[in-house]
């Protein structure tokens, strides 16, 4: 099976690089081979990310939401070149990171970091906090040796960690403190862009608010750009400037946060938002219950991938994949219901 290696213009981002954008993703595809038999021949592909496009302006946050298994984390890791892409482009400051040679890639690495979901497993239990935060600082020569100790102290204090934590080990900290160490480790390399891969989902609700506020404070101080991956829509609404909604490897809707939350258009987005709890016992929620199970990304449905669970499905949805439609401004939706609308 050959995988097409072309870039299709779907209208979500312009064909030419925009200087205001730090990151531009163009028709990104990430397929994982399925191997079978004695000789481990490739018999198919899991289409984890199937041709998505978006851009993130410098100093802003894009939220990426969707059900578990929709491809959010794979998108984040492919953007950082932790996976080799199947097709498409990822432009960082106008440069395609997959076209970088070894020297260029080494210079790129400190500029783009990631904060993982689980602070318990993403920290080495054998290293003290100072070494965890400072190991990559020394490797990349971020500061001179004589400034190393003071630099680590400042990064720790900026992340709410006292200096006397330097000699302690991860098992001595709570979940929230461990996540602060993870954030400090990413921040220590003086990055421009951070992928936040569900960084608060493993934390207590009261601690979540502290970590979210820390992210916002650091963004204001350091001018950081975030891709914030989450399944918690309330958190995404609070921290994001723009939001993309993923379903089975596709980006089905993309818009500024206020516009998306006030006027969701895609049937899947509407169903997600109907599940957001409201802190009012008198309010009766109009829940949209999705029927059926999520199809397999190894064998997605023909046409629109969501049509097997969509209450507004039309006949064309079963055979023809919908185009991306611009509804106005920066609001895009991938749905046949809006193919006749003009932005």
JSON list of C-alpha atoms in Angstrom, two decimals, residues 102-292:
[
{"chain": "A", "resi": 102, "resn": "UNK", "atom": "CA", "xyz": [21.15, 17.06, 11.96]},
{"chain": "A", "resi": 103, "resn": "UNK", "atom": "CA", "xyz": [22.84, 20.36, 12.87]},
{"chain": "A", "resi": 104, "resn": "UNK", "atom": "CA", "xyz": [19.70, 22.41, 12.23]},
{"chain": "A", "resi": 105, "resn": "UNK", "atom": "CA", "xyz": [17.58, 19.95, 14.19]},
{"chain": "A", "resi": 106, "resn": "UNK", "atom": "CA", "xyz": [19.88, 20.21, 17.21]},
{"chain": "A", "resi": 107, "resn": "UNK", "atom": "CA", "xyz": [19.43, 24.00, 17.18]},
{"chain": "A", "resi": 108, "resn": "UNK", "atom": "CA", "xyz": [15.66, 23.58, 16.85]},
{"chain": "A", "resi": 109, "resn": "UNK", "atom": "CA", "xyz": [15.23, 21.17, 19.78]},
{"chain": "A", "resi": 110, "resn": "UNK", "atom": "CA", "xyz": [15.54, 23.72, 22.63]},
{"chain": "A", "resi": 111, "resn": "UNK", "atom": "CA", "xyz": [13.03, 26.03, 20.90]},
{"chain": "A", "resi": 112, "resn": "UNK", "atom": "CA", "xyz": [10.18, 23.49, 21.03]},
{"chain": "A", "resi": 113, "resn": "UNK", "atom": "CA", "xyz": [9.46, 21.54, 24.21]},
{"chain": "A", "resi": 114, "resn": "UNK", "atom": "CA", "xyz": [6.75, 19.30, 25.62]},
{"chain": "A", "resi": 115, "resn": "UNK", "atom": "CA", "xyz": [5.08, 18.86, 29.01]},
{"chain": "A", "resi": 116, "resn": "UNK", "atom": "CA", "xyz": [3.79, 15.30, 29.27]},
{"chain": "A", "resi": 117, "resn": "UNK", "atom": "CA", "xyz": [0.48, 14.16, 30.75]},
{"chain": "A", "resi": 118, "resn": "UNK", "atom": "CA", "xyz": [1.78, 12.05, 33.62]},
{"chain": "A", "resi": 119, "resn": "UNK", "atom": "CA", "xyz": [4.26, 13.80, 35.94]},
{"chain": "A", "resi": 120, "resn": "UNK", "atom": "CA", "xyz": [4.84, 10.51, 37.79]},
{"chain": "A", "resi": 121, "resn": "UNK", "atom": "CA", "xyz": [6.35, 8.65, 34.83]},
{"chain": "A", "resi": 122, "resn": "UNK", "atom": "CA", "xyz": [7.98, 11.56, 32.95]},
{"chain": "A", "resi": 123, "resn": "UNK", "atom": "CA", "xyz": [10.57, 12.28, 35.67]},
{"chain": "A", "resi": 124, "resn": "UNK", "atom": "CA", "xyz": [13.59, 10.07, 36.34]},
{"chain": "A", "resi": 125, "resn": "UNK", "atom": "CA", "xyz": [13.40, 8.72, 39.93]},
{"chain": "A", "resi": 126, "resn": "UNK", "atom": "CA", "xyz": [17.22, 8.52, 40.04]},
{"chain": "A", "resi": 127, "resn": "UNK", "atom": "CA", "xyz": [17.95, 12.23, 39.53]},
{"chain": "A", "resi": 128, "resn": "UNK", "atom": "CA", "xyz": [17.49, 15.16, 41.93]},
{"chain": "A", "resi": 129, "resn": "UNK", "atom": "CA", "xyz": [15.41, 18.13, 40.80]},
{"chain": "A", "resi": 130, "resn": "UNK", "atom": "CA", "xyz": [18.43, 20.30, 39.91]},
{"chain": "A", "resi": 131, "resn": "UNK", "atom": "CA", "xyz": [19.76, 17.61, 37.57]},
{"chain": "A", "resi": 132, "resn": "UNK", "atom": "CA", "xyz": [16.34, 16.96, 36.01]},
{"chain": "A", "resi": 133, "resn": "UNK", "atom": "CA", "xyz": [15.91, 20.63, 35.14]},
{"chain": "A", "resi": 134, "resn": "UNK", "atom": "CA", "xyz": [19.54, 21.36, 34.29]},
{"chain": "A", "resi": 135, "resn": "UNK", "atom": "CA", "xyz": [20.67, 18.30, 32.35]},
{"chain": "A", "resi": 136, "resn": "UNK", "atom": "CA", "xyz": [19.56, 19.64, 28.96]},
{"chain": "A", "resi": 137, "resn": "UNK", "atom": "CA", "xyz": [20.66, 23.17, 29.90]},
{"chain": "A", "resi": 138, "resn": "UNK", "atom": "CA", "xyz": [24.26, 21.94, 30.08]},
{"chain": "A", "resi": 139, "resn": "UNK", "atom": "CA", "xyz": [23.91, 19.79, 26.97]},
{"chain": "A", "resi": 140, "resn": "UNK", "atom": "CA", "xyz": [22.74, 22.71, 24.83]},
{"chain": "A", "resi": 141, "resn": "UNK", "atom": "CA", "xyz": [24.92, 25.34, 26.53]},
{"chain": "A", "resi": 142, "resn": "UNK", "atom": "CA", "xyz": [21.98, 27.59, 27.36]},
{"chain": "A", "resi": 143, "resn": "UNK", "atom": "CA", "xyz": [24.01, 29.61, 29.93]},
{"chain": "A", "resi": 144, "resn": "UNK", "atom": "CA", "xyz": [27.71, 29.79, 30.90]},
{"chain": "A", "resi": 145, "resn": "UNK", "atom": "CA", "xyz": [28.90, 27.44, 33.66]},
{"chain": "A", "resi": 146, "resn": "UNK", "atom": "CA", "xyz": [29.33, 30.24, 36.18]},
{"chain": "A", "resi": 147, "resn": "UNK", "atom": "CA", "xyz": [25.65, 31.24, 35.78]},
{"chain": "A", "resi": 148, "resn": "UNK", "atom": "CA", "xyz": [24.26, 27.70, 35.83]},
{"chain": "A", "resi": 149, "resn": "UNK", "atom": "CA", "xyz": [23.27, 27.53, 39.53]},
{"chain": "A", "resi": 150, "resn": "UNK", "atom": "CA", "xyz": [21.58, 30.95, 39.60]},
{"chain": "A", "resi": 151, "resn": "UNK", "atom": "CA", "xyz": [19.79, 30.21, 36.32]},
{"chain": "A", "resi": 152, "resn": "UNK", "atom": "CA", "xyz": [18.28, 26.95, 37.63]},
{"chain": "A", "resi": 153, "resn": "UNK", "atom": "CA", "xyz": [17.23, 28.75, 40.83]},
{"chain": "A", "resi": 154, "resn": "UNK", "atom": "CA", "xyz": [15.43, 31.47, 38.85]},
{"chain": "A", "resi": 155, "resn": "UNK", "atom": "CA", "xyz": [13.62, 28.94, 36.63]},
{"chain": "A", "resi": 156, "resn": "UNK", "atom": "CA", "xyz": [12.50, 27.01, 39.71]},
{"chain": "A", "resi": 157, "resn": "UNK", "atom": "CA", "xyz": [11.25, 30.16, 41.45]},
{"chain": "A", "resi": 158, "resn": "UNK", "atom": "CA", "xyz": [9.36, 31.22, 38.31]},
{"chain": "A", "resi": 159, "resn": "UNK", "atom": "CA", "xyz": [7.59, 27.86, 38.43]},
{"chain": "A", "resi": 160, "resn": "UNK", "atom": "CA", "xyz": [6.78, 28.11, 42.14]},
{"chain": "A", "resi": 161, "resn": "UNK", "atom": "CA", "xyz": [9.57, 25.81, 43.36]},
{"chain": "A", "resi": 162, "resn": "UNK", "atom": "CA", "xyz": [11.78, 26.97, 46.29]},
{"chain": "A", "resi": 163, "resn": "UNK", "atom": "CA", "xyz": [15.56, 26.71, 45.87]},
{"chain": "A", "resi": 164, "resn": "UNK", "atom": "CA", "xyz": [15.89, 24.11, 48.64]},
{"chain": "A", "resi": 165, "resn": "UNK", "atom": "CA", "xyz": [14.00, 21.60, 46.43]},
{"chain": "A", "resi": 166, "resn": "UNK", "atom": "CA", "xyz": [17.14, 21.22, 44.29]},
{"chain": "A", "resi": 167, "resn": "UNK", "atom": "CA", "xyz": [18.52, 18.23, 46.14]},
{"chain": "A", "resi": 168, "resn": "UNK", "atom": "CA", "xyz": [15.23, 16.40, 46.50]},
{"chain": "A", "resi": 169, "resn": "UNK", "atom": "CA", "xyz": [14.00, 13.50, 44.36]},
{"chain": "A", "resi": 170, "resn": "UNK", "atom": "CA", "xyz": [10.65, 13.17, 42.50]},
{"chain": "A", "resi": 171, "resn": "UNK", "atom": "CA", "xyz": [9.17, 10.66, 44.99]},
{"chain": "A", "resi": 172, "resn": "UNK", "atom": "CA", "xyz": [9.28, 13.37, 47.67]},
{"chain": "A", "resi": 173, "resn": "UNK", "atom": "CA", "xyz": [6.77, 15.60, 45.83]},
{"chain": "A", "resi": 174, "resn": "UNK", "atom": "CA", "xyz": [3.03, 15.71, 45.24]},
{"chain": "A", "resi": 175, "resn": "UNK", "atom": "CA", "xyz": [1.50, 15.49, 41.75]},
{"chain": "A", "resi": 176, "resn": "UNK", "atom": "CA", "xyz": [1.17, 19.25, 41.37]},
{"chain": "A", "resi": 177, "resn": "UNK", "atom": "CA", "xyz": [4.78, 19.82, 42.46]},
{"chain": "A", "resi": 178, "resn": "UNK", "atom": "CA", "xyz": [6.01, 17.18, 40.03]},
{"chain": "A", "resi": 179, "resn": "UNK", "atom": "CA", "xyz": [4.16, 18.87, 37.18]},
{"chain": "A", "resi": 180, "resn": "UNK", "atom": "CA", "xyz": [5.83, 22.16, 38.15]},
{"chain": "A", "resi": 181, "resn": "UNK", "atom": "CA", "xyz": [9.19, 20.37, 37.85]},
{"chain": "A", "resi": 182, "resn": "UNK", "atom": "CA", "xyz": [8.18, 19.16, 34.37]},
{"chain": "A", "resi": 183, "resn": "UNK", "atom": "CA", "xyz": [7.23, 22.72, 33.38]},
{"chain": "A", "resi": 184, "resn": "UNK", "atom": "CA", "xyz": [10.53, 24.05, 34.78]},
{"chain": "A", "resi": 185, "resn": "UNK", "atom": "CA", "xyz": [12.45, 21.43, 32.79]},
{"chain": "A", "resi": 186, "resn": "UNK", "atom": "CA", "xyz": [10.77, 22.61, 29.58]},
{"chain": "A", "resi": 187, "resn": "UNK", "atom": "CA", "xyz": [11.14, 26.30, 30.44]},
{"chain": "A", "resi": 188, "resn": "UNK", "atom": "CA", "xyz": [14.86, 25.98, 31.28]},
{"chain": "A", "resi": 189, "resn": "UNK", "atom": "CA", "xyz": [15.76, 25.62, 27.59]},
{"chain": "A", "resi": 190, "resn": "UNK", "atom": "CA", "xyz": [14.29, 29.04, 26.84]},
{"chain": "A", "resi": 191, "resn": "UNK", "atom": "CA", "xyz": [11.77, 27.68, 24.32]},
{"chain": "A", "resi": 192, "resn": "UNK", "atom": "CA", "xyz": [9.47, 29.60, 22.00]},
{"chain": "A", "resi": 193, "resn": "UNK", "atom": "CA", "xyz": [6.85, 26.83, 21.71]},
{"chain": "A", "resi": 194, "resn": "UNK", "atom": "CA", "xyz": [5.57, 24.23, 24.19]},
{"chain": "A", "resi": 195, "resn": "UNK", "atom": "CA", "xyz": [3.23, 21.32, 23.53]},
{"chain": "A", "resi": 196, "resn": "UNK", "atom": "CA", "xyz": [1.15, 20.81, 26.68]},
{"chain": "A", "resi": 197, "resn": "UNK", "atom": "CA", "xyz": [-0.11, 17.23, 26.42]},
{"chain": "A", "resi": 198, "resn": "UNK", "atom": "CA", "xyz": [-3.02, 17.06, 28.88]},
{"chain": "A", "resi": 199, "resn": "UNK", "atom": "CA", "xyz": [-0.79, 18.55, 31.61]},
{"chain": "A", "resi": 200, "resn": "UNK", "atom": "CA", "xyz": [-3.51, 18.81, 34.27]},
{"chain": "A", "resi": 201, "resn": "UNK", "atom": "CA", "xyz": [-5.64, 15.71, 33.64]},
{"chain": "A", "resi": 202, "resn": "UNK", "atom": "CA", "xyz": [-3.77, 13.65, 36.28]},
{"chain": "A", "resi": 203, "resn": "UNK", "atom": "CA", "xyz": [-4.08, 16.36, 38.95]},
{"chain": "A", "resi": 204, "resn": "UNK", "atom": "CA", "xyz": [-6.63, 17.25, 41.61]},
{"chain": "A", "resi": 205, "resn": "UNK", "atom": "CA", "xyz": [-9.12, 19.92, 40.51]},
{"chain": "A", "resi": 206, "resn": "UNK", "atom": "CA", "xyz": [-7.82, 22.51, 43.00]},
{"chain": "A", "resi": 207, "resn": "UNK", "atom": "CA", "xyz": [-4.26, 21.95, 41.74]},
{"chain": "A", "resi": 208, "resn": "UNK", "atom": "CA", "xyz": [-5.39, 22.16, 38.10]},
{"chain": "A", "resi": 209, "resn": "UNK", "atom": "CA", "xyz": [-6.30, 25.83, 38.54]},
{"chain": "A", "resi": 210, "resn": "UNK", "atom": "CA", "xyz": [-2.86, 26.61, 39.96]},
{"chain": "A", "resi": 211, "resn": "UNK", "atom": "CA", "xyz": [-1.06, 24.92, 37.06]},
{"chain": "A", "resi": 212, "resn": "UNK", "atom": "CA", "xyz": [-3.27, 26.61, 34.45]},
{"chain": "A", "resi": 213, "resn": "UNK", "atom": "CA", "xyz": [-2.58, 30.01, 36.03]},
{"chain": "A", "resi": 214, "resn": "UNK", "atom": "CA", "xyz": [1.14, 29.18, 36.05]},
{"chain": "A", "resi": 215, "resn": "UNK", "atom": "CA", "xyz": [1.01, 28.45, 32.31]},
{"chain": "A", "resi": 216, "resn": "UNK", "atom": "CA", "xyz": [-0.68, 31.81, 31.70]},
{"chain": "A", "resi": 217, "resn": "UNK", "atom": "CA", "xyz": [1.81, 33.71, 33.87]},
{"chain": "A", "resi": 218, "resn": "UNK", "atom": "CA", "xyz": [4.78, 32.10, 32.12]},
{"chain": "A", "resi": 219, "resn": "UNK", "atom": "CA", "xyz": [3.27, 32.88, 28.73]},
{"chain": "A", "resi": 220, "resn": "UNK", "atom": "CA", "xyz": [2.91, 36.53, 29.68]},
{"chain": "A", "resi": 221, "resn": "UNK", "atom": "CA", "xyz": [6.46, 36.73, 31.07]},
{"chain": "A", "resi": 222, "resn": "UNK", "atom": "CA", "xyz": [8.33, 34.73, 28.44]},
{"chain": "A", "resi": 223, "resn": "UNK", "atom": "CA", "xyz": [6.14, 35.28, 25.37]},
{"chain": "A", "resi": 224, "resn": "UNK", "atom": "CA", "xyz": [5.51, 31.54, 24.97]},
{"chain": "A", "resi": 225, "resn": "UNK", "atom": "CA", "xyz": [3.32, 29.89, 22.35]},
{"chain": "A", "resi": 226, "resn": "UNK", "atom": "CA", "xyz": [1.32, 26.81, 23.40]},
{"chain": "A", "resi": 227, "resn": "UNK", "atom": "CA", "xyz": [-0.45, 23.89, 21.79]},
{"chain": "A", "resi": 228, "resn": "UNK", "atom": "CA", "xyz": [-2.69, 22.84, 24.68]},
{"chain": "A", "resi": 229, "resn": "UNK", "atom": "CA", "xyz": [-4.03, 19.30, 24.26]},
{"chain": "A", "resi": 230, "resn": "UNK", "atom": "CA", "xyz": [-6.91, 18.38, 26.54]},
{"chain": "A", "resi": 231, "resn": "UNK", "atom": "CA", "xyz": [-10.25, 16.62, 26.83]},
{"chain": "A", "resi": 232, "resn": "UNK", "atom": "CA", "xyz": [-11.43, 19.08, 29.48]},
{"chain": "A", "resi": 233, "resn": "UNK", "atom": "CA", "xyz": [-13.36, 21.73, 27.55]},
{"chain": "A", "resi": 234, "resn": "UNK", "atom": "CA", "xyz": [-13.66, 24.08, 30.54]},
{"chain": "A", "resi": 235, "resn": "UNK", "atom": "CA", "xyz": [-9.88, 24.21, 30.88]},
{"chain": "A", "resi": 236, "resn": "UNK", "atom": "CA", "xyz": [-9.45, 24.77, 27.14]},
{"chain": "A", "resi": 237, "resn": "UNK", "atom": "CA", "xyz": [-11.96, 27.62, 27.15]},
{"chain": "A", "resi": 238, "resn": "UNK", "atom": "CA", "xyz": [-10.06, 29.31, 29.98]},
{"chain": "A", "resi": 239, "resn": "UNK", "atom": "CA", "xyz": [-6.56, 29.15, 28.51]},
{"chain": "A", "resi": 240, "resn": "UNK", "atom": "CA", "xyz": [-6.93, 29.07, 24.70]},
{"chain": "A", "resi": 241, "resn": "UNK", "atom": "CA", "xyz": [-7.12, 31.80, 22.07]},
{"chain": "A", "resi": 242, "resn": "UNK", "atom": "CA", "xyz": [-8.15, 29.39, 19.30]},
{"chain": "A", "resi": 243, "resn": "UNK", "atom": "CA", "xyz": [-9.53, 25.83, 19.46]},
{"chain": "A", "resi": 244, "resn": "UNK", "atom": "CA", "xyz": [-9.37, 22.88, 17.08]},
{"chain": "A", "resi": 245, "resn": "UNK", "atom": "CA", "xyz": [-11.73, 19.90, 17.42]},
{"chain": "A", "resi": 246, "resn": "UNK", "atom": "CA", "xyz": [-10.41, 16.51, 16.28]},
{"chain": "A", "resi": 247, "resn": "UNK", "atom": "CA", "xyz": [-12.34, 13.39, 15.39]},
{"chain": "A", "resi": 248, "resn": "UNK", "atom": "CA", "xyz": [-10.70, 10.18, 14.17]},
{"chain": "A", "resi": 249, "resn": "UNK", "atom": "CA", "xyz": [-7.61, 11.95, 12.84]},
{"chain": "A", "resi": 250, "resn": "UNK", "atom": "CA", "xyz": [-9.47, 14.84, 11.19]},
{"chain": "A", "resi": 251, "resn": "UNK", "atom": "CA", "xyz": [-9.70, 18.46, 12.31]},
{"chain": "A", "resi": 252, "resn": "UNK", "atom": "CA", "xyz": [-13.47, 18.89, 11.99]},
{"chain": "A", "resi": 253, "resn": "UNK", "atom": "CA", "xyz": [-13.76, 22.46, 13.33]},
{"chain": "A", "resi": 254, "resn": "UNK", "atom": "CA", "xyz": [-11.37, 25.32, 14.09]},
{"chain": "A", "resi": 255, "resn": "UNK", "atom": "CA", "xyz": [-12.19, 28.81, 15.35]},
{"chain": "A", "resi": 256, "resn": "UNK", "atom": "CA", "xyz": [-11.33, 31.51, 17.92]},
{"chain": "A", "resi": 257, "resn": "UNK", "atom": "CA", "xyz": [-12.33, 30.28, 21.37]},
{"chain": "A", "resi": 258, "resn": "UNK", "atom": "CA", "xyz": [-15.19, 32.71, 22.00]},
{"chain": "A", "resi": 259, "resn": "UNK", "atom": "CA", "xyz": [-16.69, 32.07, 18.57]},
{"chain": "A", "resi": 260, "resn": "UNK", "atom": "CA", "xyz": [-16.46, 28.28, 18.85]},
{"chain": "A", "resi": 261, "resn": "UNK", "atom": "CA", "xyz": [-17.99, 28.11, 22.33]},
{"chain": "A", "resi": 262, "resn": "UNK", "atom": "CA", "xyz": [-20.77, 30.56, 21.51]},
{"chain": "A", "resi": 263, "resn": "UNK", "atom": "CA", "xyz": [-21.62, 29.12, 18.08]},
{"chain": "A", "resi": 264, "resn": "UNK", "atom": "CA", "xyz": [-20.38, 25.52, 17.52]},
{"chain": "A", "resi": 265, "resn": "UNK", "atom": "CA", "xyz": [-21.35, 24.28, 14.06]},
{"chain": "A", "resi": 266, "resn": "UNK", "atom": "CA", "xyz": [-20.12, 20.73, 13.51]},
{"chain": "A", "resi": 267, "resn": "UNK", "atom": "CA", "xyz": [-22.50, 18.09, 14.93]},
{"chain": "A", "resi": 268, "resn": "UNK", "atom": "CA", "xyz": [-19.58, 16.46, 16.78]},
{"chain": "A", "resi": 269, "resn": "UNK", "atom": "CA", "xyz": [-18.56, 19.78, 18.37]},
{"chain": "A", "resi": 270, "resn": "UNK", "atom": "CA", "xyz": [-22.15, 20.37, 19.46]},
{"chain": "A", "resi": 271, "resn": "UNK", "atom": "CA", "xyz": [-22.24, 16.92, 21.09]},
{"chain": "A", "resi": 272, "resn": "UNK", "atom": "CA", "xyz": [-18.98, 17.57, 22.95]},
{"chain": "A", "resi": 273, "resn": "UNK", "atom": "CA", "xyz": [-20.12, 20.95, 24.23]},
{"chain": "A", "resi": 274, "resn": "UNK", "atom": "CA", "xyz": [-23.48, 19.56, 25.37]},
{"chain": "A", "resi": 275, "resn": "UNK", "atom": "CA", "xyz": [-21.57, 17.44, 27.90]},
{"chain": "A", "resi": 276, "resn": "UNK", "atom": "CA", "xyz": [-19.92, 20.42, 29.65]},
{"chain": "A", "resi": 277, "resn": "UNK", "atom": "CA", "xyz": [-21.33, 20.48, 33.21]},
{"chain": "A", "resi": 278, "resn": "UNK", "atom": "CA", "xyz": [-23.10, 23.66, 34.33]},
{"chain": "A", "resi": 279, "resn": "UNK", "atom": "CA", "xyz": [-22.83, 24.70, 38.02]},
{"chain": "A", "resi": 280, "resn": "UNK", "atom": "CA", "xyz": [-26.56, 25.33, 38.35]},
{"chain": "A", "resi": 281, "resn": "UNK", "atom": "CA", "xyz": [-28.84, 22.60, 39.81]},
{"chain": "A", "resi": 282, "resn": "UNK", "atom": "CA", "xyz": [-31.91, 24.25, 38.23]},
{"chain": "A", "resi": 283, "resn": "UNK", "atom": "CA", "xyz": [-30.47, 24.20, 34.69]},
{"chain": "A", "resi": 284, "resn": "UNK", "atom": "CA", "xyz": [-31.59, 21.29, 32.51]},
{"chain": "A", "resi": 285, "resn": "UNK", "atom": "CA", "xyz": [-28.88, 20.35, 30.05]},
{"chain": "A", "resi": 286, "resn": "UNK", "atom": "CA", "xyz": [-29.80, 19.46, 26.48]},
{"chain": "A", "resi": 287, "resn": "UNK", "atom": "CA", "xyz": [-27.43, 16.53, 26.12]},
{"chain": "A", "resi": 288, "resn": "UNK", "atom": "CA", "xyz": [-26.68, 15.19, 22.65]},
{"chain": "A", "resi": 289, "resn": "UNK", "atom": "CA", "xyz": [-25.98, 11.48, 23.01]},
{"chain": "A", "resi": 290, "resn": "UNK", "atom": "CA", "xyz": [-23.80, 10.00, 20.27]},
{"chain": "A", "resi": 291, "resn": "UNK", "atom": "CA", "xyz": [-24.99, 6.57, 19.17]},
{"chain": "A", "resi": 292, "resn": "UNK", "atom": "CA", "xyz": [-22.61, 3.74, 18.36]}
]
